[in-house]
Coordinates of C-alpha atoms in Angstrom, one line a residue:
X1 CA -20.6 2.3 -6.0
X2 CA -24.2 1.3 -7.0
X3 CA -25.5 0.8 -10.5
X4 CA -28.8 2.5 -11.3
X5 CA -31.1 2.4 -14.3
X6 CA -33.0 5.7 -14.6
X7 CA -36.0 5.9 -17.0
X8 CA -37.4 9.2 -18.1
X9 CA -40.7 9.5 -20.0
X10 CA -41.7 11.8 -22.8
X11 CA -43.1 14.5 -20.5
X12 CA -39.8 14.6 -18.6
X13 CA -37.8 15.3 -21.8
X14 CA -40.5 17.3 -23.6
X15 CA -38.3 20.3 -24.5
X16 CA -34.7 21.4 -24.2
X17 CA -35.2 23.0 -20.8
X18 CA -36.7 19.8 -19.4
X19 CA -33.9 17.9 -21.2
X20 CA -31.3 20.0 -19.3
X21 CA -33.1 19.3 -16.0
X22 CA -32.9 15.6 -16.6
X23 CA -29.3 15.9 -17.5
X24 CA -28.7 17.7 -14.3
X25 CA -30.6 15.0 -12.3
X26 CA -28.5 12.2 -13.9
X27 CA -25.2 14.0 -13.3
X28 CA -26.2 14.6 -9.7
X29 CA -26.7 10.8 -9.3
X30 CA -23.3 10.1 -11.0
X31 CA -21.6 12.7 -8.8
X32 CA -22.8 10.7 -5.7
X33 CA -20.5 8.0 -7.0
X34 CA -23.0 5.8 -8.8
X35 CA -22.9 4.3 -12.3
X36 CA -25.9 5.4 -14.4
X37 CA -27.7 3.9 -17.3
X38 CA -30.5 6.2 -18.6
X39 CA -33.5 5.0 -20.7
X40 CA -35.6 7.7 -22.4
X41 CA -38.8 7.9 -24.4
X42 CA -39.4 10.2 -27.3
X43 CA -39.8 13.9 -26.5
X44 CA -43.3 15.0 -25.5
X45 CA -45.9 14.3 -28.2
X46 CA -43.3 13.2 -30.8
X47 CA -44.8 9.7 -31.2
X48 CA -48.3 10.9 -31.7
X49 CA -47.1 13.6 -34.1
X50 CA -45.3 11.0 -36.2
X51 CA -48.4 8.8 -36.3
X52 CA -50.6 11.7 -37.4
X53 CA -48.1 12.5 -40.2
X54 CA -48.2 8.9 -41.3
X55 CA -52.0 8.9 -41.4
X56 CA -51.9 11.9 -43.8
X57 CA -50.0 9.7 -46.3
X58 CA -51.6 6.3 -45.8
X59 CA -54.8 5.4 -43.9
X60 CA -53.7 1.8 -43.7
X61 CA -50.5 2.1 -41.7
X62 CA -48.0 -0.6 -42.6
X63 CA -46.6 -2.1 -39.4
X64 CA -43.0 -2.5 -40.5
X65 CA -42.7 1.1 -41.8
X66 CA -44.4 2.4 -38.7
X67 CA -41.6 0.8 -36.6
X68 CA -39.0 2.4 -38.8
X69 CA -40.7 5.7 -38.3
X70 CA -41.5 5.7 -34.6
X71 CA -38.1 4.5 -33.4
X72 CA -36.7 7.8 -34.7
X73 CA -38.4 9.6 -31.8
X74 CA -36.2 7.9 -29.2
X75 CA -33.1 8.4 -31.2
X76 CA -33.6 12.1 -31.1
X77 CA -34.0 11.9 -27.3
X78 CA -30.9 9.8 -26.6
X79 CA -28.6 12.0 -28.7
X80 CA -29.8 15.3 -27.3
X81 CA -29.6 14.0 -23.7
X82 CA -26.1 12.7 -24.3
X83 CA -25.1 16.1 -25.6
X84 CA -26.7 17.8 -22.5
X85 CA -24.8 15.5 -20.1
X86 CA -21.5 16.1 -22.0
X87 CA -22.1 19.9 -21.7
X88 CA -22.1 19.4 -17.9
X89 CA -18.6 17.9 -18.1
X90 CA -19.5 14.2 -17.9
X91 CA -18.7 11.4 -20.4
X92 CA -21.8 10.0 -22.0
X93 CA -22.7 7.8 -25.0
X94 CA -26.0 7.0 -26.5
X95 CA -27.2 3.6 -27.9
X96 CA -30.3 2.6 -29.8
X97 CA -32.2 -0.4 -28.5
X98 CA -30.5 -2.8 -30.9
X99 CA -27.0 -1.3 -30.1
X100 CA -27.8 -2.0 -26.5
X101 CA -28.4 -5.6 -27.3
X102 CA -32.2 -5.9 -27.3
X103 CA -33.4 -8.9 -29.5
X104 CA -37.1 -9.3 -30.0
X105 CA -39.6 -11.6 -31.6
X106 CA -40.4 -10.9 -35.3
X107 CA -43.6 -8.9 -34.5
X108 CA -44.0 -5.3 -35.5
X109 CA -45.8 -2.8 -33.2
X110 CA -45.8 -4.9 -30.0
X111 CA -42.8 -7.2 -30.0
X112 CA -41.7 -9.0 -26.9
X113 CA -38.1 -9.1 -25.8
X114 CA -36.4 -12.5 -26.3
X115 CA -32.9 -11.8 -25.3
X116 CA -30.6 -8.9 -24.1
X117 CA -26.9 -8.8 -24.9
X118 CA -25.7 -5.8 -23.0
X119 CA -21.9 -6.1 -23.6
X120 CA -21.7 -2.6 -25.2
X121 CA -23.5 -1.1 -22.3
X122 CA -21.2 -2.8 -19.8
X123 CA -18.1 -1.8 -21.7
X124 CA -19.2 1.8 -21.9
X125 CA -19.9 1.9 -18.2
X126 CA -16.5 0.4 -17.5
X127 CA -15.0 3.3 -19.5
X128 CA -16.6 5.8 -17.2
X129 CA -19.6 6.8 -19.4
X130 CA -23.1 7.6 -18.4
X131 CA -25.0 5.3 -20.9
X132 CA -28.2 6.6 -22.6
X133 CA -30.4 3.9 -24.2
X134 CA -33.4 4.3 -26.4
X135 CA -36.5 2.8 -24.9
X136 CA -39.4 1.1 -26.7
X137 CA -37.3 -0.6 -29.4
X138 CA -35.2 -3.6 -30.4
X139 CA -34.2 -5.7 -33.4
X140 CA -35.0 -9.3 -34.6
X141 CA -32.2 -11.8 -35.3
X142 CA -32.5 -11.1 -39.0
X143 CA -32.1 -7.3 -38.5
X144 CA -35.6 -6.0 -38.6
X145 CA -36.3 -3.0 -36.3
X146 CA -39.2 -3.5 -33.9
X147 CA -41.1 -1.6 -31.2
X148 CA -42.4 -2.9 -27.9
X149 CA -45.7 -1.1 -28.0
X150 CA -46.9 2.0 -26.2
X151 CA -45.2 2.3 -22.8
X152 CA -42.5 0.0 -23.8
X153 CA -39.7 2.2 -22.5
X154 CA -40.7 1.1 -19.0
X155 CA -40.1 -2.5 -20.2
X156 CA -36.8 -1.6 -21.7
X157 CA -35.6 0.0 -18.4
X158 CA -36.6 -2.9 -16.2
X159 CA -35.4 -5.6 -18.6
X160 CA -32.0 -3.8 -18.9
X161 CA -31.8 -3.4 -15.2
X162 CA -32.2 -7.2 -14.8
X163 CA -29.7 -7.9 -17.6
X164 CA -26.9 -5.8 -16.1
X165 CA -27.8 -6.6 -12.5
X166 CA -28.6 -3.1 -11.5
X167 CA -29.1 -2.3 -7.8
X168 CA -32.4 -0.5 -8.7
X169 CA -34.5 0.7 -11.5
X170 CA -36.0 4.2 -11.0
X171 CA -38.9 5.3 -13.2
X172 CA -39.1 9.1 -13.3
X173 CA -42.4 10.6 -14.3
X174 CA -44.5 13.8 -13.9
X175 CA -46.1 12.6 -10.6
X176 CA -44.0 11.9 -7.5
X177 CA -45.1 8.3 -7.0
X178 CA -47.9 5.9 -7.4
X179 CA -51.2 7.2 -6.2
X180 CA -54.4 5.5 -5.0
X181 CA -56.0 6.7 -8.2
X182 CA -55.4 9.3 -10.9
X183 CA -54.5 12.5 -9.0
X184 CA -55.7 14.6 -11.9
X185 CA -59.2 13.4 -11.1
X186 CA -59.0 13.1 -7.3
X187 CA -57.0 16.0 -5.9
X188 CA -56.6 14.3 -2.5
X189 CA -55.5 10.9 -3.8
X190 CA -53.2 9.0 -1.5
X191 CA -49.5 8.5 -2.4
X192 CA -48.5 5.0 -1.7
X193 CA -45.2 4.5 0.1
X194 CA -44.9 1.0 -1.3
X195 CA -47.1 -1.5 -3.2
X196 CA -46.6 -5.2 -4.1
X197 CA -45.8 -6.4 -7.6
X198 CA -49.1 -8.2 -7.8
X199 CA -51.2 -5.2 -6.9
X200 CA -49.2 -3.0 -9.3
X201 CA -49.5 -5.5 -12.1
X202 CA -53.3 -5.5 -11.6
X203 CA -53.5 -1.7 -11.6
X204 CA -51.2 -1.5 -14.7
X205 CA -53.3 -4.0 -16.6
X206 CA -56.5 -2.3 -15.6
X207 CA -55.5 1.1 -16.9
X208 CA -53.2 2.8 -14.4
X209 CA -50.8 4.5 -16.8
X210 CA -47.9 5.1 -14.4
X211 CA -46.2 1.8 -15.2
X212 CA -46.4 -0.6 -18.2
X213 CA -47.7 -4.1 -17.3
X214 CA -44.8 -5.9 -18.9
X215 CA -42.3 -3.8 -17.0
X216 CA -44.0 -4.9 -13.7
X217 CA -43.9 -8.5 -14.9
X218 CA -40.2 -8.3 -15.6
X219 CA -39.5 -6.6 -12.2
X220 CA -41.4 -9.4 -10.4
X221 CA -39.8 -12.2 -12.4
X222 CA -36.3 -10.9 -11.9
X223 CA -36.7 -9.3 -8.5
X224 CA -35.6 -5.9 -9.7
X225 CA -36.3 -3.2 -7.1
X226 CA -38.6 -0.7 -8.8
X227 CA -39.0 2.9 -7.6
X228 CA -41.4 5.4 -9.2
X229 CA -40.6 9.1 -8.5
X230 CA -40.9 12.6 -9.9
X231 CA -38.4 14.0 -12.4
X232 CA -39.3 17.5 -11.2
X233 CA -38.6 17.2 -7.4
X234 CA -36.7 15.0 -4.9
X235 CA -39.7 13.8 -3.0
X236 CA -39.6 10.1 -1.9
X237 CA -41.3 7.9 -4.5
X238 CA -43.2 4.6 -4.3
X239 CA -41.3 1.3 -4.0
X240 CA -42.8 -1.6 -5.9
X241 CA -41.6 -4.9 -4.2
X242 CA -42.6 -8.5 -3.6
X243 CA -44.4 -7.9 -0.3
X244 CA -45.7 -4.5 0.7
X245 CA -46.9 -3.6 4.2
X246 CA -50.6 -3.1 4.5
X247 CA -51.7 0.1 6.1
X248 CA -54.1 -0.4 9.0
X249 CA -57.7 -0.3 7.9
X250 CA -56.9 0.2 4.2
X251 CA -58.4 -2.7 2.2
X252 CA -58.3 -1.2 -1.3
X253 CA -54.9 0.1 -2.4
X254 CA -55.9 1.7 -5.7
X255 CA -58.6 2.5 -8.2
X256 CA -57.9 2.3 -11.9
X257 CA -59.9 3.0 -15.0
X258 CA -59.7 2.2 -18.7
X259 CA -61.6 4.2 -21.3
X260 CA -60.4 2.0 -24.2
X261 CA -63.3 -0.5 -23.8
X262 CA -66.0 -1.8 -26.1
X263 CA -68.6 -4.5 -25.5
X264 CA -69.7 -7.0 -28.3
X265 CA -72.7 -9.2 -27.8
X266 CA -73.6 -12.3 -29.9
X267 CA -77.3 -13.1 -29.6
X268 CA -79.1 -16.3 -30.4
X269 CA -76.1 -18.6 -30.5
X270 CA -76.8 -22.4 -30.6
X271 CA -76.2 -23.8 -27.1
X272 CA -74.0 -26.7 -28.2
X273 CA -70.5 -27.8 -27.0
X274 CA -67.6 -26.0 -28.6
X275 CA -69.3 -22.7 -29.5
X276 CA -67.2 -20.6 -27.1
X277 CA -64.1 -22.4 -28.1
X278 CA -64.7 -21.7 -31.8
X279 CA -65.5 -18.0 -31.2
X280 CA -62.6 -17.1 -28.9
X281 CA -60.2 -19.4 -30.7
X282 CA -60.8 -17.4 -33.9
X283 CA -60.4 -14.1 -32.0
X284 CA -57.1 -15.3 -30.5
X285 CA -55.8 -16.4 -33.9
X286 CA -56.2 -12.8 -35.0
X287 CA -54.2 -11.5 -31.9
X288 CA -57.3 -10.0 -30.3
X289 CA -57.3 -10.0 -26.5
X290 CA -60.7 -10.6 -24.9
X291 CA -61.2 -9.3 -21.3
X292 CA -64.6 -10.0 -19.6
X293 CA -67.0 -12.7 -20.9
X294 CA -70.6 -13.0 -19.7
X295 CA -73.1 -15.6 -20.9
X296 CA -76.8 -15.3 -20.2
X297 CA -79.3 -18.2 -19.6
X298 CA -80.4 -20.6 -22.3
X299 CA -83.8 -20.3 -23.9
X300 CA -85.2 -22.5 -26.7
X301 CA -81.7 -24.0 -27.2
X302 CA -80.2 -20.5 -27.8
X303 CA -77.9 -18.5 -25.7
X304 CA -76.6 -14.9 -25.6
X305 CA -73.1 -13.9 -24.6
X306 CA -71.1 -10.7 -24.4
X307 CA -67.4 -9.9 -24.2
X308 CA -65.2 -6.8 -23.9
X309 CA -62.3 -5.9 -26.1
X310 CA -60.1 -2.8 -26.5
X311 CA -62.1 -0.1 -28.3
X312 CA -59.3 0.0 -30.8
X313 CA -59.9 -3.6 -31.6
X314 CA -63.7 -3.4 -31.9
X315 CA -64.0 -3.2 -35.7
X316 CA -61.5 -6.0 -36.2
X317 CA -63.4 -8.2 -33.7
X318 CA -66.7 -7.5 -35.4
X319 CA -65.2 -8.6 -38.8
X320 CA -64.0 -11.8 -37.2
X321 CA -67.4 -12.6 -35.7
X322 CA -69.2 -11.8 -39.0
X323 CA -66.8 -14.2 -40.7
X324 CA -68.0 -16.9 -38.4
X325 CA -71.7 -16.6 -39.4
X326 CA -71.7 -19.3 -42.0
X327 CA -70.3 -21.8 -39.4
X328 CA -72.1 -20.3 -36.4
X329 CA -75.7 -19.3 -37.2
X330 CA -76.3 -16.6 -34.6
X331 CA -79.2 -14.3 -34.7
X332 CA -77.5 -10.9 -34.3
X333 CA -74.3 -9.1 -33.3
X334 CA -74.3 -5.8 -31.4
X335 CA -71.6 -3.6 -30.0
X336 CA -71.3 -0.7 -27.6
X337 CA -68.8 2.2 -27.3
X338 CA -68.5 5.0 -24.7
X339 CA -67.8 2.5 -22.0
X340 CA -65.2 2.4 -19.3
X341 CA -63.9 -0.3 -17.0
X342 CA -63.4 0.9 -13.4
X343 CA -61.5 -1.4 -11.0
X344 CA -60.6 -1.6 -7.3
X345 CA -57.4 -3.4 -6.3
X346 CA -56.0 -4.4 -3.0
X347 CA -54.3 -7.4 -1.3
X348 CA -56.5 -6.8 1.7
X349 CA -59.6 -7.7 -0.2
X350 CA -58.9 -11.4 0.2
X351 CA -59.8 -11.4 3.9
X352 CA -62.5 -8.7 3.9
X353 CA -66.0 -9.8 2.7
X354 CA -68.4 -7.2 1.3
X355 CA -65.8 -5.2 -0.7
X356 CA -67.5 -5.9 -4.0
X357 CA -70.9 -5.2 -2.5
X358 CA -69.8 -1.8 -1.4
X359 CA -68.5 -1.1 -4.9
X360 CA -71.8 -2.0 -6.5
X361 CA -73.7 0.1 -4.0
X362 CA -71.5 3.1 -4.6
X363 CA -71.8 2.9 -8.4
X364 CA -75.6 2.5 -8.2
X365 CA -75.7 5.5 -5.8
X366 CA -74.2 7.6 -8.6
X367 CA -77.1 6.5 -10.8
X368 CA -74.9 4.3 -13.0
X369 CA -75.8 0.8 -14.2
X370 CA -73.2 -2.0 -14.2
X371 CA -73.0 -3.8 -17.5
X372 CA -70.3 -6.4 -16.8
X373 CA -68.3 -7.6 -13.8
X374 CA -65.0 -9.4 -13.4
X375 CA -63.3 -10.5 -10.1
X376 CA -60.1 -12.0 -8.8
X377 CA -58.7 -12.4 -5.3
X378 CA -57.3 -8.9 -5.3
X379 CA -59.5 -6.9 -7.7
X380 CA -63.1 -6.2 -8.8
X381 CA -63.8 -4.6 -12.2
X382 CA -67.1 -3.2 -13.5
X383 CA -67.8 -2.0 -17.0
X384 CA -70.1 1.1 -17.0
X385 CA -71.2 3.9 -19.2
X386 CA -68.4 6.6 -19.3
X387 CA -70.4 9.8 -18.7
X388 CA -70.1 9.8 -14.9
X389 CA -66.6 8.3 -14.6
X390 CA -65.1 11.0 -12.5
X391 CA -68.1 11.1 -10.1
X392 CA -67.8 7.3 -9.7
X393 CA -64.1 7.4 -9.1
X394 CA -64.4 10.2 -6.5
X395 CA -67.2 8.3 -4.7
X396 CA -65.3 5.0 -4.6
X397 CA -62.2 6.8 -3.4
X398 CA -64.1 8.3 -0.5
X399 CA -66.0 5.1 0.3
X400 CA -62.8 3.0 0.7
X401 CA -61.2 5.7 3.0
X402 CA -58.5 6.6 0.5
X403 CA -58.9 10.4 0.7
X404 CA -56.1 12.4 2.4
X405 CA -55.7 15.9 3.6
X406 CA -52.8 16.6 1.3
X407 CA -53.0 17.4 -2.4
X408 CA -51.1 15.4 -5.0
X409 CA -47.9 16.8 -6.6
X410 CA -48.1 16.8 -10.4
X411 CA -45.5 18.2 -12.8
X412 CA -43.4 20.0 -10.3
X413 CA -43.2 21.6 -6.9
X414 CA -45.1 24.7 -8.1
X415 CA -48.0 22.8 -9.7
X416 CA -50.6 21.4 -7.4
X417 CA -54.0 20.1 -8.5

């Protein structure tokens, strides 16, 4: 008997018919003789709908009350799925995140897991139950409800798999694996049979929405086998593991993009020691993540530099910079929206020169200017204007020989794009 953690996202449990399909899939796994723990997200657009309702009442959303509100979405899912499984003749019990033992840091909206005490989960399994756990949520030591941030159900599933020493963690979604890029944009995207933790972590951090970055971090740290597959069919999925075999001739494994990008430029900054430390130290103290930083040459003792932040953090970052003006007499601050960060990722890039040069050439060939560049051993990222994003992705996908003759499967066997 093997122990599986099975995670189903909001699209997989978006309505009662899909909920029944998930229940059948779980019971099928249990009928094969396996123990099953199921982690689920809120149904469909429930989380977005709750946020919209809250905004109608208060434009300045209080973080604590938002956690109280948003965790109700997963509670609906777990109870309904438990009922659906019981209707198929199987014992099932549902637990909230805190009932399942998730203890988090005292941060609302994007708390990190500090400890998992899964005794109730283990006891329920020993009693022959299929256990359903709410993703995305936990509780502090002093009893405050918290959420793990968007996509946190992936993190819940992987962390729980590690805590109960599951044989594997299966992430079920509306595509049947991890693709070389978004299959909704590139119809002939390549489905990857396997990918390394490091490559997947880069792709997740760079905008690939199929897995949450913290989930991949947990999987890598704990060695949990991670499998991404479709909840709508039984096709083989993609295995995320420590070392993945490199396909002959394929240097780039995937192309990711992030539309949530803004660039802020500080012009005419005194070129003296400690300036960057002061600026980015102040941004860090406000929990603002900075991505790419570019500094230009020095002229007349003054320098210009730019950095990228999440578009949702742009206004807050601008307020922080404006608050520094009395201590840091810069000339001007500007910002840009409608930007995207497009990235190529691949372990094979380390030993293949010219990969970045090809990327720059392809982007320029589409008539697009590159505003910022960031590199590591296995990735190259470029910030560009967003108008021709799809054209650039398709051109890069072809240039790195990632196109296939098959079309990606999205949603179910009958839906092909």
